Amino acid sequence: RIVYVNGEYLPEDQARVSVFDRGFLFADGVYEVTSVIDGKLVDFPGHAARLERSLAELDMPSPMTSGELLAIHRELVARNDVTEGMVYLQITRGAPADRDFVFPDPAETPQTVVLFTQSKGLVDSPAAQTGLKVISIPDIRWGRRDIKTVQLLYPSVGKMMARRAGADDAWMVEDGFVTEGTSNNAYIVKDGRIITRQLGNEILHGITRAAVLAFAREAQMQVEERPFTIEEAQAADEAFITSASTFVMPVVSVDGVALGDGKPGPVARRLREIYIEQSR
Ligand code: PDD
């Protein structure tokens, strides 16, 4: 596989990042995951805009324009023959000479920019047929989840808690309400209404979320942006998650309680179809 590191396209085993990189030592970096369908990037402008916002919120300069970033995305997709999968992009505050909690001067420490691709079947996912089982776990992440940082230890631990409990993923709960999934936004459907938490610092502003809610509204579906509880989810007709790597994925049980008939629901299936069709 060919990866991109700081201006160079290299075979993955020749790519190098410093041990002093602040992404490695402090999780001082931001990232984006853009999906690829039929060799084309899905919603690149949305991801580029969120990246700009994440960088600005952390006082990091933009290392290049979104046009330049787009060109690198396309080049990697072409060089690695990706027809379906994703492009991962990470920008960190770079590698100063010494480990120091104080941010280095950006003029003296260039940022580290890394991109790589992962080929993976996303459209014909078996999980879309069966649906996911989720468990609830407390949300103990930091308070700026709207910034897409590479601090992913707790989401990773949460996914493992789900796996050990015989489930697929975890929904995180704060002050009695679901925030989001470990790497996705969370939704329930009750009496035809789609309910998902409103935007704020408590969740990542999903690019897939924005697209799916727009498609739902265009299709005359009712959308309520407000918090919901695990009890409300367990009493819902259906549920689903969204992310760049799963698109729309049905959820069929919450903490062991089956939703509806325990199969993927019609709203989730329809939104998945619409999303994939519109992304082609
Ligand atoms: N995760 N919430 C969290 C905590 C996420 O990590 C993600 C994405 C989302 C959905 O955002 P989007 O629709 O823009 O992908 C919501 C990516 C896919 C990841 O970490 O792999």
Short mmCIF file of C-alpha atoms and ligand atoms in Angstrom, two decimals:
data_model
loop_
_atom_site.label_atom_id
_atom_site.label_comp_id
_atom_site.label_asym_id
_atom_site.label_seq_id
_atom_site.Cartn_x
_atom_site.Cartn_y
_atom_site.Cartn_z
CA ARG A 1 0.00 0.00 0.00
CA ILE A 2 1.15 3.53 -0.79
CA VAL A 3 0.70 6.07 1.99
CA TYR A 4 1.22 9.84 2.14
CA VAL A 5 3.54 11.38 4.75
CA ASN A 6 4.54 15.06 4.75
CA GLY A 7 4.62 15.62 1.02
CA GLU A 8 5.77 12.15 -0.05
CA TYR A 9 4.00 9.09 -1.43
CA LEU A 10 5.78 6.03 -0.02
CA PRO A 11 5.29 2.29 0.42
CA GLU A 12 3.83 1.89 3.93
CA ASP A 13 6.96 0.17 5.31
CA GLN A 14 9.14 3.12 4.28
CA ALA A 15 6.95 5.82 5.84
CA ARG A 16 8.38 7.41 8.99
CA VAL A 17 7.04 9.63 11.79
CA SER A 18 9.19 10.91 14.69
CA VAL A 19 8.93 9.31 18.16
CA PHE A 20 8.58 12.91 19.41
CA ASP A 21 5.45 13.50 17.36
CA ARG A 22 2.81 15.13 19.56
CA GLY A 23 0.16 12.96 18.00
CA PHE A 24 1.96 9.94 19.47
CA LEU A 25 2.91 11.51 22.84
CA PHE A 26 -0.13 13.74 23.58
CA ALA A 27 -2.86 12.61 21.16
CA ASP A 28 -2.40 16.19 19.93
CA GLY A 29 -3.93 15.76 16.51
CA VAL A 30 -7.13 15.67 14.51
CA TYR A 31 -8.37 13.28 11.87
CA GLU A 32 -11.04 12.59 9.27
CA VAL A 33 -12.33 9.41 7.67
CA THR A 34 -13.88 9.82 4.21
CA SER A 35 -15.55 6.86 2.58
CA VAL A 36 -15.04 5.77 -1.02
CA ILE A 37 -17.81 4.23 -3.12
CA ASP A 38 -17.17 3.22 -6.76
CA GLY A 39 -13.75 4.89 -6.50
CA LYS A 40 -15.31 8.26 -5.58
CA LEU A 41 -14.97 10.18 -2.31
CA VAL A 42 -18.25 10.64 -0.43
CA ASP A 43 -18.97 14.16 0.86
CA PHE A 44 -15.36 15.39 0.80
CA PRO A 45 -16.36 19.08 1.23
CA GLY A 46 -18.15 18.21 4.50
CA HIS A 47 -15.09 16.42 5.88
CA ALA A 48 -12.76 19.24 4.75
CA ALA A 49 -14.97 21.84 6.47
CA ARG A 50 -15.08 19.86 9.74
CA LEU A 51 -11.31 19.40 9.61
CA GLU A 52 -10.83 23.18 9.31
CA ARG A 53 -13.06 23.65 12.34
CA SER A 54 -11.23 20.99 14.40
CA LEU A 55 -7.86 22.60 13.57
CA ALA A 56 -9.11 26.10 14.44
CA GLU A 57 -10.57 24.96 17.77
CA LEU A 58 -7.13 23.60 18.75
CA ASP A 59 -5.18 26.64 17.48
CA MET A 60 -3.53 24.61 14.76
CA PRO A 61 -2.87 26.18 11.37
CA SER A 62 -4.17 24.48 8.22
CA PRO A 63 -1.13 22.84 6.63
CA MET A 64 -2.68 23.06 3.15
CA THR A 65 -5.81 24.11 1.30
CA SER A 66 -8.77 21.74 0.98
CA GLY A 67 -8.07 21.65 -2.77
CA GLU A 68 -4.58 20.29 -2.07
CA LEU A 69 -5.99 17.79 0.43
CA LEU A 70 -8.56 16.64 -2.11
CA ALA A 71 -5.79 16.07 -4.67
CA ILE A 72 -3.88 13.85 -2.18
CA HIS A 73 -7.06 11.90 -1.35
CA ARG A 74 -7.67 11.27 -5.06
CA GLU A 75 -4.06 10.36 -5.74
CA LEU A 76 -4.06 7.74 -2.94
CA VAL A 77 -7.39 6.27 -4.06
CA ALA A 78 -5.95 5.92 -7.58
CA ARG A 79 -2.53 4.57 -6.55
CA ASN A 80 -4.09 1.96 -4.26
CA ASP A 81 -6.94 1.04 -6.62
CA VAL A 82 -9.58 1.67 -3.97
CA THR A 83 -13.07 1.08 -5.33
CA GLU A 84 -14.74 0.80 -1.91
CA GLY A 85 -13.35 1.68 1.51
CA MET A 86 -11.98 4.81 3.11
CA VAL A 87 -9.26 7.41 3.24
CA TYR A 88 -7.85 8.23 6.69
CA LEU A 89 -6.28 11.66 7.22
CA GLN A 90 -4.42 12.73 10.35
CA ILE A 91 -2.81 16.07 11.16
CA THR A 92 -0.81 16.45 14.36
CA ARG A 93 1.00 19.38 15.94
CA GLY A 94 4.28 17.89 14.75
CA ALA A 95 7.50 16.75 16.37
CA PRO A 96 9.34 19.36 18.45
CA ALA A 97 12.85 18.60 19.75
CA ASP A 98 11.69 17.80 23.27
CA ARG A 99 8.59 16.49 25.00
CA ASP A 100 6.85 19.53 26.46
CA PHE A 101 3.23 20.18 27.43
CA VAL A 102 3.47 23.70 26.00
CA PHE A 103 2.58 23.88 22.29
CA PRO A 104 5.61 24.41 20.05
CA ASP A 105 5.83 27.48 17.82
CA PRO A 106 4.19 26.42 14.51
CA ALA A 107 6.86 28.39 12.59
CA GLU A 108 9.54 26.10 14.04
CA THR A 109 7.62 22.82 14.15
CA PRO A 110 5.82 21.81 10.98
CA GLN A 111 2.70 19.71 11.44
CA THR A 112 2.71 16.03 10.58
CA VAL A 113 0.27 15.11 7.80
CA VAL A 114 -0.44 11.42 7.19
CA LEU A 115 -2.99 9.84 4.86
CA PHE A 116 -3.65 6.20 4.03
CA THR A 117 -6.40 4.16 2.43
CA GLN A 118 -8.25 1.03 3.55
CA SER A 119 -10.13 -1.07 1.01
CA LYS A 120 -13.24 -2.62 2.50
CA GLY A 121 -16.69 -3.66 1.29
CA LEU A 122 -19.08 -1.11 2.78
CA VAL A 123 -22.20 -1.24 0.61
CA ASP A 124 -22.87 -5.00 0.85
CA SER A 125 -22.20 -5.22 4.57
CA PRO A 126 -23.53 -8.38 6.28
CA ALA A 127 -24.19 -6.31 9.44
CA ALA A 128 -26.75 -4.26 7.49
CA GLN A 129 -28.82 -7.47 7.07
CA THR A 130 -28.70 -8.59 10.70
CA GLY A 131 -28.41 -5.25 12.51
CA LEU A 132 -26.20 -4.40 15.48
CA LYS A 133 -26.57 -5.16 19.17
CA VAL A 134 -25.53 -2.26 21.38
CA ILE A 135 -24.91 -1.96 25.10
CA SER A 136 -24.82 1.25 27.14
CA ILE A 137 -21.71 2.50 28.91
CA PRO A 138 -21.03 5.76 30.76
CA ASP A 139 -19.62 8.57 28.62
CA ILE A 140 -16.41 9.55 30.40
CA ARG A 141 -14.73 11.29 27.46
CA TRP A 142 -13.55 14.91 27.63
CA GLY A 143 -16.04 17.72 27.03
CA ARG A 144 -15.05 18.71 23.46
CA ARG A 145 -16.31 15.74 21.48
CA ASP A 146 -17.24 18.12 18.65
CA ILE A 147 -13.49 18.30 17.84
CA LYS A 148 -12.42 15.18 15.94
CA THR A 149 -9.23 14.47 17.89
CA VAL A 150 -7.20 11.26 17.82
CA GLN A 151 -7.88 10.65 21.55
CA LEU A 152 -9.72 7.40 20.85
CA LEU A 153 -8.73 5.26 23.82
CA TYR A 154 -12.09 5.32 25.58
CA PRO A 155 -14.09 4.66 22.39
CA SER A 156 -11.74 1.74 21.78
CA VAL A 157 -12.19 0.45 25.37
CA GLY A 158 -15.96 0.91 24.96
CA LYS A 159 -15.99 -1.18 21.78
CA MET A 160 -14.13 -3.92 23.68
CA MET A 161 -16.64 -3.76 26.55
CA ALA A 162 -19.36 -4.33 23.95
CA ARG A 163 -17.49 -7.25 22.35
CA ARG A 164 -16.95 -8.92 25.74
CA ALA A 165 -20.66 -8.52 26.50
CA GLY A 166 -21.48 -10.31 23.22
CA ALA A 167 -22.62 -7.09 21.52
CA ASP A 168 -21.29 -5.12 18.53
CA ASP A 169 -20.99 -1.61 19.84
CA ALA A 170 -21.70 0.70 22.76
CA TRP A 171 -23.84 3.81 23.14
CA MET A 172 -22.46 6.25 25.66
CA VAL A 173 -24.68 7.82 28.33
CA GLU A 174 -24.15 11.11 30.15
CA ASP A 175 -26.54 12.63 32.73
CA GLY A 176 -29.08 9.94 31.83
CA PHE A 177 -29.10 10.61 28.08
CA VAL A 178 -27.39 8.91 25.15
CA THR A 179 -24.65 11.07 23.63
CA GLU A 180 -23.50 8.90 20.68
CA GLY A 181 -21.95 5.58 19.73
CA THR A 182 -18.22 4.88 20.19
CA SER A 183 -17.55 5.92 16.56
CA ASN A 184 -20.97 6.91 15.22
CA ASN A 185 -24.08 8.99 15.87
CA ALA A 186 -27.12 7.32 17.47
CA TYR A 187 -30.81 7.45 16.48
CA ILE A 188 -34.12 5.91 17.51
CA VAL A 189 -37.41 5.81 15.60
CA LYS A 190 -40.77 6.01 17.36
CA ASP A 191 -44.14 6.30 15.61
CA GLY A 192 -42.35 7.28 12.39
CA ARG A 193 -40.34 10.09 14.03
CA ILE A 194 -36.54 9.99 13.86
CA ILE A 195 -35.01 11.11 17.15
CA THR A 196 -31.30 12.00 17.52
CA ARG A 197 -29.36 14.17 19.92
CA GLN A 198 -29.00 17.84 18.91
CA LEU A 199 -25.54 19.20 17.99
CA GLY A 200 -23.36 20.59 20.77
CA ASN A 201 -19.97 19.98 22.40
CA GLU A 202 -21.20 16.59 23.67
CA ILE A 203 -21.10 14.82 20.29
CA LEU A 204 -19.20 14.79 17.03
CA HIS A 205 -21.10 16.64 14.31
CA GLY A 206 -21.31 13.70 11.94
CA ILE A 207 -21.02 14.42 8.24
CA THR A 208 -23.16 11.34 7.57
CA ARG A 209 -25.66 12.61 10.19
CA ALA A 210 -26.07 15.91 8.33
CA ALA A 211 -26.62 14.13 4.99
CA VAL A 212 -29.02 11.52 6.40
CA LEU A 213 -31.14 14.10 8.25
CA ALA A 214 -31.37 16.19 5.07
CA PHE A 215 -32.45 13.12 3.05
CA ALA A 216 -35.00 12.20 5.76
CA ARG A 217 -36.51 15.70 5.69
CA GLU A 218 -36.60 15.67 1.87
CA ALA A 219 -38.51 12.37 2.07
CA GLN A 220 -41.05 14.08 4.41
CA MET A 221 -39.94 12.09 7.47
CA GLN A 222 -40.28 13.81 10.86
CA VAL A 223 -36.97 14.55 12.63
CA GLU A 224 -36.63 15.52 16.31
CA GLU A 225 -33.19 16.69 17.43
CA ARG A 226 -33.21 16.11 21.18
CA PRO A 227 -31.59 13.79 23.73
CA PHE A 228 -33.13 10.36 24.47
CA THR A 229 -32.62 7.81 27.24
CA ILE A 230 -31.75 4.11 27.09
CA GLU A 231 -35.28 3.31 28.36
CA GLU A 232 -36.78 5.32 25.51
CA ALA A 233 -34.50 3.50 23.06
CA GLN A 234 -35.62 0.12 24.44
CA ALA A 235 -39.25 1.12 23.87
CA ALA A 236 -38.56 2.46 20.35
CA ASP A 237 -39.80 0.82 17.13
CA GLU A 238 -36.30 0.76 15.69
CA ALA A 239 -32.86 2.34 15.97
CA PHE A 240 -29.77 2.93 13.89
CA ILE A 241 -26.34 4.56 13.77
CA THR A 242 -24.55 6.63 11.12
CA SER A 243 -20.88 7.17 10.27
CA ALA A 244 -18.62 7.45 7.23
CA SER A 245 -17.57 3.81 7.66
CA THR A 246 -21.03 2.29 8.27
CA PHE A 247 -23.32 4.77 6.40
CA VAL A 248 -26.70 3.94 8.03
CA MET A 249 -26.57 0.74 10.11
CA PRO A 250 -29.65 -0.71 11.85
CA VAL A 251 -29.54 -1.41 15.61
CA VAL A 252 -31.72 -4.32 16.73
CA SER A 253 -31.17 -4.47 20.48
CA VAL A 254 -30.17 -2.17 23.33
CA ASP A 255 -28.77 -3.69 26.55
CA GLY A 256 -30.26 -7.05 25.57
CA VAL A 257 -33.77 -5.72 24.86
CA ALA A 258 -34.89 -6.40 21.27
CA LEU A 259 -36.44 -3.45 19.42
CA GLY A 260 -39.68 -4.11 17.52
CA ASP A 261 -39.48 -7.55 15.93
CA GLY A 262 -35.70 -7.70 16.51
CA LYS A 263 -34.91 -7.17 12.83
CA PRO A 264 -33.59 -4.08 11.00
CA GLY A 265 -36.46 -1.59 10.76
CA PRO A 266 -37.98 -0.04 7.62
CA VAL A 267 -36.82 3.54 8.32
CA ALA A 268 -33.18 2.47 8.81
CA ARG A 269 -33.30 0.27 5.69
CA ARG A 270 -34.84 3.04 3.59
CA LEU A 271 -32.37 5.69 4.81
CA ARG A 272 -29.47 3.33 4.09
CA GLU A 273 -30.73 2.82 0.53
CA ILE A 274 -31.23 6.54 -0.04
CA TYR A 275 -27.81 7.39 1.42
CA ILE A 276 -25.96 4.85 -0.75
CA GLU A 277 -27.89 5.81 -3.88
CA GLN A 278 -27.20 9.53 -3.33
CA SER A 279 -23.50 8.88 -2.60
CA ARG A 280 -22.88 7.05 -5.89
N1 PDD B 1 -15.94 8.00 13.35
N2 PDD B 1 -19.31 10.16 16.51
C1 PDD B 1 -18.06 9.71 16.73
C2 PDD B 1 -17.56 9.65 18.14
C3 PDD B 1 -17.24 9.31 15.65
O1 PDD B 1 -15.99 8.87 15.89
C4 PDD B 1 -17.77 9.35 14.33
C5 PDD B 1 -16.95 8.94 13.13
C6 PDD B 1 -19.08 9.82 14.15
C7 PDD B 1 -19.73 9.92 12.78
O2 PDD B 1 -19.16 10.97 12.01
P1 PDD B 1 -19.14 10.88 10.41
O3 PDD B 1 -20.54 10.62 9.98
O4 PDD B 1 -18.65 12.20 10.00
O5 PDD B 1 -18.22 9.74 10.07
C8 PDD B 1 -19.82 10.22 15.25
C9 PDD B 1 -15.07 7.63 12.26
C10 PDD B 1 -15.78 6.99 11.12
C11 PDD B 1 -13.94 6.77 12.80
O6 PDD B 1 -13.43 7.11 13.85
O7 PDD B 1 -13.55 5.79 12.17
#
